[in-house]
mmCIF file of C-alpha atoms in Angstrom:
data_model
loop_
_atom_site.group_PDB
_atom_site.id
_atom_site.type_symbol
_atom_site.label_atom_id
_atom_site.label_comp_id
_atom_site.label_asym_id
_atom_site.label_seq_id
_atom_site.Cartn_x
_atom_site.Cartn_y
_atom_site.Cartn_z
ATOM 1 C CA UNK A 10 160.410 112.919 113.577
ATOM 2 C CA UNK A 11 159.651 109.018 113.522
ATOM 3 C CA UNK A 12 160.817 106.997 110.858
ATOM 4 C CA UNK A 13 157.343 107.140 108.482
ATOM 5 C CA UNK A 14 156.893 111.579 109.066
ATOM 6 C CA UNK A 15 160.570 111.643 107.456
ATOM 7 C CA UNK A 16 159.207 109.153 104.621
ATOM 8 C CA UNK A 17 156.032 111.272 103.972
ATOM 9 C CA UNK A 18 158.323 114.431 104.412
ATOM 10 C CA UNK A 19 160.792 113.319 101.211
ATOM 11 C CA UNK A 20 158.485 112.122 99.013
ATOM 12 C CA UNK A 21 156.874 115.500 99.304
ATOM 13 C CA UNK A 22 159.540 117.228 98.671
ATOM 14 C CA UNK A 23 160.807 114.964 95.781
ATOM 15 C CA UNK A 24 157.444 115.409 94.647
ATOM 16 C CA UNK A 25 157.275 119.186 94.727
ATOM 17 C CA UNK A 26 160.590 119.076 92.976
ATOM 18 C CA UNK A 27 159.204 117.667 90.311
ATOM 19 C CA UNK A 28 156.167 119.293 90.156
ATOM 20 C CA UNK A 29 158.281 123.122 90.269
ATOM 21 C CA UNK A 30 160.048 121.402 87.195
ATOM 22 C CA UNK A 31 157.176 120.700 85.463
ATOM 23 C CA UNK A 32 155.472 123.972 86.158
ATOM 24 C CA UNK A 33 158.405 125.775 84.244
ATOM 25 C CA UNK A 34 158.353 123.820 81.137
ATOM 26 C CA UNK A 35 154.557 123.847 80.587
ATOM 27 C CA UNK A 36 152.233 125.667 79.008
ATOM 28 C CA UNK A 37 150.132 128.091 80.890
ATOM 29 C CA UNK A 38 146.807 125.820 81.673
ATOM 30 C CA UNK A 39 149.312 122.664 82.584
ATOM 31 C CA UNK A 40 151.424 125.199 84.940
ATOM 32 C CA UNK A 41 148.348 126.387 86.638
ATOM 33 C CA UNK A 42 146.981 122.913 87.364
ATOM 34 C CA UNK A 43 150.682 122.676 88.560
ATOM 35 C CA UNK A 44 150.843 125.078 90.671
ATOM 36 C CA UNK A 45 147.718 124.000 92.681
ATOM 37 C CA UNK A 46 149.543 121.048 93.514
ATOM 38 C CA UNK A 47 152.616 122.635 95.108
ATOM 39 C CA UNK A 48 150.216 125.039 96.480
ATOM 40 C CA UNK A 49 148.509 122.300 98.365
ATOM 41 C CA UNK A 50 151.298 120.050 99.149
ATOM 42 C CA UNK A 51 153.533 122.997 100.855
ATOM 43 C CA UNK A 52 150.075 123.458 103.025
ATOM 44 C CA UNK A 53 150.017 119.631 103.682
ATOM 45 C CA UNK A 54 154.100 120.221 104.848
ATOM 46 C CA UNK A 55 153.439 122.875 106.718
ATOM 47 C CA UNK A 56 150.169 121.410 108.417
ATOM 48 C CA UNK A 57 151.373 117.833 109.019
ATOM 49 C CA UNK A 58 155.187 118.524 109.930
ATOM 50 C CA UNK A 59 156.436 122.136 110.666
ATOM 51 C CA UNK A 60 156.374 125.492 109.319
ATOM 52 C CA UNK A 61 160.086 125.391 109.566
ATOM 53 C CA UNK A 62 160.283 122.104 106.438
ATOM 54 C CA UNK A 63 157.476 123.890 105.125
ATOM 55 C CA UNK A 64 159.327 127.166 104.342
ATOM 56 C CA UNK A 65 162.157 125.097 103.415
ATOM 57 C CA UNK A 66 160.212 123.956 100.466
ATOM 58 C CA UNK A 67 158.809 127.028 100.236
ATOM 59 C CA UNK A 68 162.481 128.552 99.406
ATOM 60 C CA UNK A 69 163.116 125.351 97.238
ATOM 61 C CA UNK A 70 160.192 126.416 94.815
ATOM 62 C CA UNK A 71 161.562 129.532 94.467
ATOM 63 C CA UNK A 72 165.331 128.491 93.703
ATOM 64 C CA UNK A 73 163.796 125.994 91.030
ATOM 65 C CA UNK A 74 161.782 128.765 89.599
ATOM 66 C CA UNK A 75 165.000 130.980 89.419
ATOM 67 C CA UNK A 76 166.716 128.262 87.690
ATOM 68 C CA UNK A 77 164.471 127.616 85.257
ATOM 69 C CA UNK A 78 162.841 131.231 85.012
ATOM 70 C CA UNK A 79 164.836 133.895 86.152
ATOM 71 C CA UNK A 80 164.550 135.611 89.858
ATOM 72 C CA UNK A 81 162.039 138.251 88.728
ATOM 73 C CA UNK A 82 159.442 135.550 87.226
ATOM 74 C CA UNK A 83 160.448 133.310 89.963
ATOM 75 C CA UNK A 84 159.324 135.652 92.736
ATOM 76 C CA UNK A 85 155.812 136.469 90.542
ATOM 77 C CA UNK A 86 155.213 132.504 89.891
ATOM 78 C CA UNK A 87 156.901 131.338 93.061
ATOM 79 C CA UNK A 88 155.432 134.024 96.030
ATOM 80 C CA UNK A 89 151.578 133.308 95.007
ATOM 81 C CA UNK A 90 151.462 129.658 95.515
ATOM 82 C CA UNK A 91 154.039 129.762 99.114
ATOM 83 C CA UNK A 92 150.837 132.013 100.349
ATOM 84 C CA UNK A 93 148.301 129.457 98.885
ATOM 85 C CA UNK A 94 150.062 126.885 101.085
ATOM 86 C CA UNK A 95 150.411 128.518 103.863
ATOM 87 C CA UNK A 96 146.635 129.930 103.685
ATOM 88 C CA UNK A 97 145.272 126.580 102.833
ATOM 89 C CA UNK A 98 147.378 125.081 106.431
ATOM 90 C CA UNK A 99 146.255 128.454 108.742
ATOM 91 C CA UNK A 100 142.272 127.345 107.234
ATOM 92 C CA UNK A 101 143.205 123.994 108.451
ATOM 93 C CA UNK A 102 143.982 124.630 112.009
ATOM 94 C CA UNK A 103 141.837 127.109 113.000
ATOM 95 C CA UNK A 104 139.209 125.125 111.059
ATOM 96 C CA UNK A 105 138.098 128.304 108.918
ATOM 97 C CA UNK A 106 134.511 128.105 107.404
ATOM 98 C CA UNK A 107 134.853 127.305 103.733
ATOM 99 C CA UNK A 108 133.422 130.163 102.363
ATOM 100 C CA UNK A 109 135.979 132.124 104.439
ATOM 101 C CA UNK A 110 138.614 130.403 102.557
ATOM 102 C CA UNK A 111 137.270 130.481 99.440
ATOM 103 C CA UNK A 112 137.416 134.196 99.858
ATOM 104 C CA UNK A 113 140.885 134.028 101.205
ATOM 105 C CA UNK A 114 142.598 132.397 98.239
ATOM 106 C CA UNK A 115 140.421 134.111 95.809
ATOM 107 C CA UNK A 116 142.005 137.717 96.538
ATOM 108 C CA UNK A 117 145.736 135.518 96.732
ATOM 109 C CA UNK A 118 144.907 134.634 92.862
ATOM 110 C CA UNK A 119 143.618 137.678 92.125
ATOM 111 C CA UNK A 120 146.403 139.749 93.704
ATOM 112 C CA UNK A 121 148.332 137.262 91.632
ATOM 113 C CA UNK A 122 146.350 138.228 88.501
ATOM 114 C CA UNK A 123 146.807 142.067 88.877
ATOM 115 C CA UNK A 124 150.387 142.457 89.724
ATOM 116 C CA UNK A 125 150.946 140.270 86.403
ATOM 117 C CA UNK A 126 149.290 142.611 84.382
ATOM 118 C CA UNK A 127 150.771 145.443 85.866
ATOM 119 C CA UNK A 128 154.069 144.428 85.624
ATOM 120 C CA UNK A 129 153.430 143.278 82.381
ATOM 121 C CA UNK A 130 152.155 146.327 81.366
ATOM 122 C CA UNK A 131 155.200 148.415 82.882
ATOM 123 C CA UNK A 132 157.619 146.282 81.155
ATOM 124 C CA UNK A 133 156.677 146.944 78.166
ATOM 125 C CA UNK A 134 156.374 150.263 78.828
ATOM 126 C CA UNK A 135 152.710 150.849 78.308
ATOM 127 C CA UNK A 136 152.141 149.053 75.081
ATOM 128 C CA UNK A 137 150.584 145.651 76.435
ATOM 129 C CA UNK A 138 147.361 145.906 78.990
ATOM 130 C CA UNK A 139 144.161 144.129 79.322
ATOM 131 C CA UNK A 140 141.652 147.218 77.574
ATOM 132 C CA UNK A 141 145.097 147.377 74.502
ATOM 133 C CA UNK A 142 144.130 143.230 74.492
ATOM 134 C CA UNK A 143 140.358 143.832 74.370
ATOM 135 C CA UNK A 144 140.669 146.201 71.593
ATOM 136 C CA UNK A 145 143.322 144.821 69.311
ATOM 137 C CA UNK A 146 141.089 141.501 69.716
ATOM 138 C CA UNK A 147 137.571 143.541 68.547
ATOM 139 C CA UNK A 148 139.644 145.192 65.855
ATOM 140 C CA UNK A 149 140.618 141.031 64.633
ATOM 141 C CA UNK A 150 137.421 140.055 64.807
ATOM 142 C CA UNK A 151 136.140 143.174 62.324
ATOM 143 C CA UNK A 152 138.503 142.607 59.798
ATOM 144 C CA UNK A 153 137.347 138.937 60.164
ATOM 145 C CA UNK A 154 133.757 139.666 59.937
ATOM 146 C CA UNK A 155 133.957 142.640 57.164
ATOM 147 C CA UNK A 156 135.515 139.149 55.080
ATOM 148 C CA UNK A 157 132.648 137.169 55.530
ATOM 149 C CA UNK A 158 130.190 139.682 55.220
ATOM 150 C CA UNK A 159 131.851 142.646 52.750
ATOM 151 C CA UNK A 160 128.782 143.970 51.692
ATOM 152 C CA UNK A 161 128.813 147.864 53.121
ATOM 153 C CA UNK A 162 124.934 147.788 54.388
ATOM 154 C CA UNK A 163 126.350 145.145 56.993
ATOM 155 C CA UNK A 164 129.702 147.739 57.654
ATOM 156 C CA UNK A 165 127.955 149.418 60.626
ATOM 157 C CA UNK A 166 125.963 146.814 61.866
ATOM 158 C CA UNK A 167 129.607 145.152 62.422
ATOM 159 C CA UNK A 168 131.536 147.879 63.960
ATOM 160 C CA UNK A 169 128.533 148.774 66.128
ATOM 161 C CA UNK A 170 127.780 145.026 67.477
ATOM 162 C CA UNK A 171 132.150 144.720 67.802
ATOM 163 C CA UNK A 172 132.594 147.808 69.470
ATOM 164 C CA UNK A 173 129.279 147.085 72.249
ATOM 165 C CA UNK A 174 131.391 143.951 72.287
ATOM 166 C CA UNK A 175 134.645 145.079 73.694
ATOM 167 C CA UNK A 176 133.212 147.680 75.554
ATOM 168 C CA UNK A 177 131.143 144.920 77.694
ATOM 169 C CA UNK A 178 134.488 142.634 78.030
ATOM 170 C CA UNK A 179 136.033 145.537 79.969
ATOM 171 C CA UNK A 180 133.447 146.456 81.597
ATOM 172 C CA UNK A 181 132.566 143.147 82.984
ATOM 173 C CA UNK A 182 136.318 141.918 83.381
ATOM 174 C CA UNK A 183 136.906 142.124 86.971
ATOM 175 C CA UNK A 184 133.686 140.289 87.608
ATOM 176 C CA UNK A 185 135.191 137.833 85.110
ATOM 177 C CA UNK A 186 138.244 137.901 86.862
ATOM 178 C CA UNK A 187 136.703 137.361 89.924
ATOM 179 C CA UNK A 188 134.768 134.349 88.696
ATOM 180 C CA UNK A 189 137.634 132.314 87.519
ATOM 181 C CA UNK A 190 139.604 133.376 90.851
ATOM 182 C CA UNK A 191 136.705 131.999 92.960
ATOM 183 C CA UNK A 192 136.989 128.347 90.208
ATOM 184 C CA UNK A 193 140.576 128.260 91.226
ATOM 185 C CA UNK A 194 140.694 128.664 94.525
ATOM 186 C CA UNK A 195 137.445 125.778 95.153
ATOM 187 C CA UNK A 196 139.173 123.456 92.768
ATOM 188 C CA UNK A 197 142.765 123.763 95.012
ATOM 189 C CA UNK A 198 140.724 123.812 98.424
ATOM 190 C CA UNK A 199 139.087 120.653 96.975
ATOM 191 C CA UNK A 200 142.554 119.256 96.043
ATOM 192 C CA UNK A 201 144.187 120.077 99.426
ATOM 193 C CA UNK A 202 141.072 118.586 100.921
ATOM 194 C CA UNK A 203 141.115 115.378 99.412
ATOM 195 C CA UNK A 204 145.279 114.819 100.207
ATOM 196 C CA UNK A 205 144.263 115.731 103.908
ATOM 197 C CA UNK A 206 141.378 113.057 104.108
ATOM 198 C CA UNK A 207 143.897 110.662 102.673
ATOM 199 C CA UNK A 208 146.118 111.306 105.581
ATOM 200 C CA UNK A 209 143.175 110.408 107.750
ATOM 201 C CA UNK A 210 142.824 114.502 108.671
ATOM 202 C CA UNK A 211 139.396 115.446 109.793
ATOM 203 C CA UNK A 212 138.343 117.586 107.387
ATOM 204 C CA UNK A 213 134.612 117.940 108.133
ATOM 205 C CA UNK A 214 134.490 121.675 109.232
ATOM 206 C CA UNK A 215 135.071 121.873 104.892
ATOM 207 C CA UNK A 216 131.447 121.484 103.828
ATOM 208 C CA UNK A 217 131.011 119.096 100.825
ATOM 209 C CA UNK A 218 129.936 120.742 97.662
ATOM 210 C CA UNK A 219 126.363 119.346 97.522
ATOM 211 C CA UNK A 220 126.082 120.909 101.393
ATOM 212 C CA UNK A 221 126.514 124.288 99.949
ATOM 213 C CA UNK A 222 123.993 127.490 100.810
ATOM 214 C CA UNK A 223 123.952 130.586 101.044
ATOM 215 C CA UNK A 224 123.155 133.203 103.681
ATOM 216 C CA UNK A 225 119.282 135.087 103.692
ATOM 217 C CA UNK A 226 121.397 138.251 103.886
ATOM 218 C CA UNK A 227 122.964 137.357 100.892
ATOM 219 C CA UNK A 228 120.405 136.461 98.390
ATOM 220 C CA UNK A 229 118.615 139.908 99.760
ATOM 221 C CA UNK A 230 121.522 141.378 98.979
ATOM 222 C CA UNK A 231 121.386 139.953 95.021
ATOM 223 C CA UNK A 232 117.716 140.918 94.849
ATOM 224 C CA UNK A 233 118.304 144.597 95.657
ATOM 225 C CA UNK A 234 120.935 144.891 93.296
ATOM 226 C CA UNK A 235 119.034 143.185 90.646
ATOM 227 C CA UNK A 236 116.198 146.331 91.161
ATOM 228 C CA UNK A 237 119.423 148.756 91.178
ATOM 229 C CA UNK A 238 120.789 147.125 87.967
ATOM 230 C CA UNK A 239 117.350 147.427 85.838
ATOM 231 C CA UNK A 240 116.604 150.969 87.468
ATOM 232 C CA UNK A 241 120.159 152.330 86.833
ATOM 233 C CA UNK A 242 121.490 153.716 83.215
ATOM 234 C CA UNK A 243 125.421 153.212 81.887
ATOM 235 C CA UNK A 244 128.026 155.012 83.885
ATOM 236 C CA UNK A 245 130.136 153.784 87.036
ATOM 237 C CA UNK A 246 127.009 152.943 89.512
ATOM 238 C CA UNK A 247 126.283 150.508 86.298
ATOM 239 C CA UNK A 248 129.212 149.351 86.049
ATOM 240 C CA UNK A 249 129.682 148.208 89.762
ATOM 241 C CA UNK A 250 126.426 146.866 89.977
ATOM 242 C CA UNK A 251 126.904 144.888 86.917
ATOM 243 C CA UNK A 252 129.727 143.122 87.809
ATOM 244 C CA UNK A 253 128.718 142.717 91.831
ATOM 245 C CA UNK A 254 125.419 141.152 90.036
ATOM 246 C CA UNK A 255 127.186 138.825 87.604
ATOM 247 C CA UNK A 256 129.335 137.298 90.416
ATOM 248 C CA UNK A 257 126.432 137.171 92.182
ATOM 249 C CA UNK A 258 124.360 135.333 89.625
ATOM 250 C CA UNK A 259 127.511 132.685 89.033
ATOM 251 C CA UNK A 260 127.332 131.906 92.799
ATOM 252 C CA UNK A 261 123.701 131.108 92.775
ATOM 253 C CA UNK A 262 124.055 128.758 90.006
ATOM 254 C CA UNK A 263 126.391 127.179 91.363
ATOM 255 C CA UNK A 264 124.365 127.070 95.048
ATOM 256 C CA UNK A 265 121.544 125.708 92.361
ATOM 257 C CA UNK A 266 123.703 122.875 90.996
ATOM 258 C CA UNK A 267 124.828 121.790 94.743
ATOM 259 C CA UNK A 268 120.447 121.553 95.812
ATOM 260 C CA UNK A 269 120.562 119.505 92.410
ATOM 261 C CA UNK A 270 123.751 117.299 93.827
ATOM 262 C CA UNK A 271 122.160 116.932 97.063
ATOM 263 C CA UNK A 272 118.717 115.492 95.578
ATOM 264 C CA UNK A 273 120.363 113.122 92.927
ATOM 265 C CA UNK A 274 122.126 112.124 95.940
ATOM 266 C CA UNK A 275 118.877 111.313 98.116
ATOM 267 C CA UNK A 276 117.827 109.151 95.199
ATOM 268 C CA UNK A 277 120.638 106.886 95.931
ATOM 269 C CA UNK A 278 122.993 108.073 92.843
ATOM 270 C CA UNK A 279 126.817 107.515 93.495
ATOM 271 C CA UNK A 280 129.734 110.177 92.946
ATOM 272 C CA UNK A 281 130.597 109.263 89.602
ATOM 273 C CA UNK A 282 126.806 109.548 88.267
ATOM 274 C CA UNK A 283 125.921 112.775 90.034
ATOM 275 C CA UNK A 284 128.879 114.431 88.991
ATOM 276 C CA UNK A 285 128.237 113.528 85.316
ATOM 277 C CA UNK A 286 125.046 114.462 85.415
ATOM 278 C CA UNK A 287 125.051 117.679 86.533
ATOM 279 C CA UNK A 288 128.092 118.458 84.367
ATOM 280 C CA UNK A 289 125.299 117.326 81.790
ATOM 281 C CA UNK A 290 123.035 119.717 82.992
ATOM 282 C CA UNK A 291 125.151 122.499 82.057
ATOM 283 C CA UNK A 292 126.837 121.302 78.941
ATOM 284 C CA UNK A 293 123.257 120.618 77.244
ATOM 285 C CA UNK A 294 121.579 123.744 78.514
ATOM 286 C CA UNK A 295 121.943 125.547 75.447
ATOM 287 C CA UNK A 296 119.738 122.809 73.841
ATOM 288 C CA UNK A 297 116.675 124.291 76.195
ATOM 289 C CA UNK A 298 117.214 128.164 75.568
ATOM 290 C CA UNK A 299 119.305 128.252 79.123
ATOM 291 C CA UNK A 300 116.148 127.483 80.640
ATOM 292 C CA UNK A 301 118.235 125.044 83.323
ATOM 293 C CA UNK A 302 120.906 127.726 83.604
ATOM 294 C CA UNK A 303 118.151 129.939 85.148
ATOM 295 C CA UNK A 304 115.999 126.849 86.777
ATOM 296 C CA UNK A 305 119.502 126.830 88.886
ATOM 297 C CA UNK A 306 119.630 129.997 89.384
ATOM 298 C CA UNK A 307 116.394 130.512 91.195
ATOM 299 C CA UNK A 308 116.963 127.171 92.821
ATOM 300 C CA UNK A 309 119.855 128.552 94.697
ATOM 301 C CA UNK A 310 118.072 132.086 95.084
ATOM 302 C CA UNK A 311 115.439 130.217 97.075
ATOM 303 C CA UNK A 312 117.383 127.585 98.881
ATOM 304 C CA UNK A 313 118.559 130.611 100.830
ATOM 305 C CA UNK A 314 114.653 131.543 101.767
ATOM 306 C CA UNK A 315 113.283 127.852 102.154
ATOM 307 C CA UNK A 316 116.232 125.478 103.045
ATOM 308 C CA UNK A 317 115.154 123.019 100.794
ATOM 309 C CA UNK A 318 118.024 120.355 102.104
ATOM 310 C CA UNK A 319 117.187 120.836 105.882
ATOM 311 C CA UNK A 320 120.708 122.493 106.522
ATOM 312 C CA UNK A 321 119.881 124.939 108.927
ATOM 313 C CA UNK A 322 120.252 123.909 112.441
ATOM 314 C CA UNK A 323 117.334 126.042 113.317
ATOM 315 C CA UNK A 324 115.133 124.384 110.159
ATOM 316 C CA UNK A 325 115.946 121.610 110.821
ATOM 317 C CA UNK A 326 114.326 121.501 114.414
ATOM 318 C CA UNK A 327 111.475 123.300 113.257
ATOM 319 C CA UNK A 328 110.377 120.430 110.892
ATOM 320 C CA UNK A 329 110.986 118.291 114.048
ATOM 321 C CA UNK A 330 109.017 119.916 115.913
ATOM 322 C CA UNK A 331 106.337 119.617 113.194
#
């Protein structure tokens, strides 16, 4: 190891260190904006030097995490992010598609998610769980309601709208789940991605985000379900479909805001501006009766159908050809 890799290699370490610090005396946001950091820079250890220093910080994390949080914690904290990193290093040599890894560290964080609340729930022997949550939150919200509105006409409007309420939160939570898993893991890839491409890594086989599409196959697949979901009354099938469709839907907004990206981009509009504006888009929708939201929606729907960027190798040709 030359004289610079041992440089790089100890400022890493010093600055995991102080990161693992940091993620123990923070709140719970802070810590998990924390933790993608260690996350990516044990994957940057373990891709630029050796797995070897790699698990060596991997095993530092974990003693700092005892320290400051006890071994059981540190192992529930510490485990999750030591398979981030070395996830986030395996995508990076075998050049894994991004969608791949996307899916990759989403079930990592939502692994994470569960065992939490199962352990959480067995450790205090039954009395904490996420449907207890739900309900003891509905039952706040009555009691806060039945004050501004006491009249008893408005009594069973309230427990009826409270109670459809909670029931939809726990119906819909593992698509919810799912959702802020699939945030998580873009906004660490994205991370780890941009501390690669400072090291001069070639990091091209990660598609930027205004590059992203989806698969015919999959926007099929949303359509059908759509026709299952309206067809279908309440009971499990519902349920499934629900949630399947409500990740769905996220996705293709998403897919909708990258076509937007793209275009603001062929009109000669920098980073900064593009990002702001569609962050715009979204934060002002509410002004237009969602009417963007959905705009996006279909826009990434159809993208799949009609390549509107030209991304397709096989598109792409064709309009050549033409």
């Amino acid at each position: 190891m030359n004289t610079n890799r041992l440089k790089y290699y100890f400022l890493n370490t010093l600055l995991t260190i102080a990161l693992c610090v940091a993620y123990c005396l923070f709140g719970s946001f802070i810590s998990t904006v924390i933790g993608m950091l260690i996350a990516a820079l044990l994957g940057m250890v373990m891709y630029r030097e050796h797995f070897g220093l790699g698990f060596g910080n991997a095993i530092l994390v974990l003693i700092i995490f005892t320290l400051f949080l006890g071994p059981e914690v540190a192992i529930i904290n510490g485990v999750p992010l030591i398979l981030l990193g070395i996830s986030l290093c395996l995508g990076t040599k075998t050049k894994m598609k991004l969608h791949h890894m996307i899916m990759l560290c989403t079930v990592l964080y939502l692994l994470d998610i569960l065992i939490g609340l199962k352990l959480t729930e067995s450790l205090t022997n039954g009395e904490f769980s996420f449907n207890s949550y739900m309900l003891a939150t509905g039952e706040q919200m009555r009691e806060v309601m039945q004050l501004y509105y006491p009249d008893p006409e408005y009594r069973e409007m309230i427990d009826q709208a409270i109670s459809m309420s909670v029931d939809t939160s726990i119906m819909l939570a593992p698509a919810v789940f799912t959702l802020v898993c699939v945030v998580l893991s873009y906004v660490l890839i994205s991370v780890y991605k941009k501390m690669q491409m400072a090291q001069k890594t070639d990091m091209s086989f990660w598609v930027p985000f205004n590059q992203l599409q989806a698969d015919r196959l999959f926007a099929v697949l949303f359509l059908v379900l759509f026709v299952l979901l309206t067809a279908s009354k309440n009971g499990m099938f519902f349920s499934v479909v629900a949630n399947v469709v409500l990740i769905l839907t996220f996705l293709f907004l998403v897919l909708g805001l990258s076509v937007f990206n793209y275009k603001l981009k062929q009109k000669g509009a920098g980073n900064t501006m593009r990002n702001l504006l569609t962050a715009a888009l979204i934060c002002f929708s509410t002004m237009f009766c969602m009417i963007p939201v959905f705009a996006l929606i279909i826009c990434g729907l159809t993208d799949a159908f009609f390549d509107y960027r030209g991304l397709r190798p096989d598109d792409s040709q064709e309009n050549n050809n033409g």
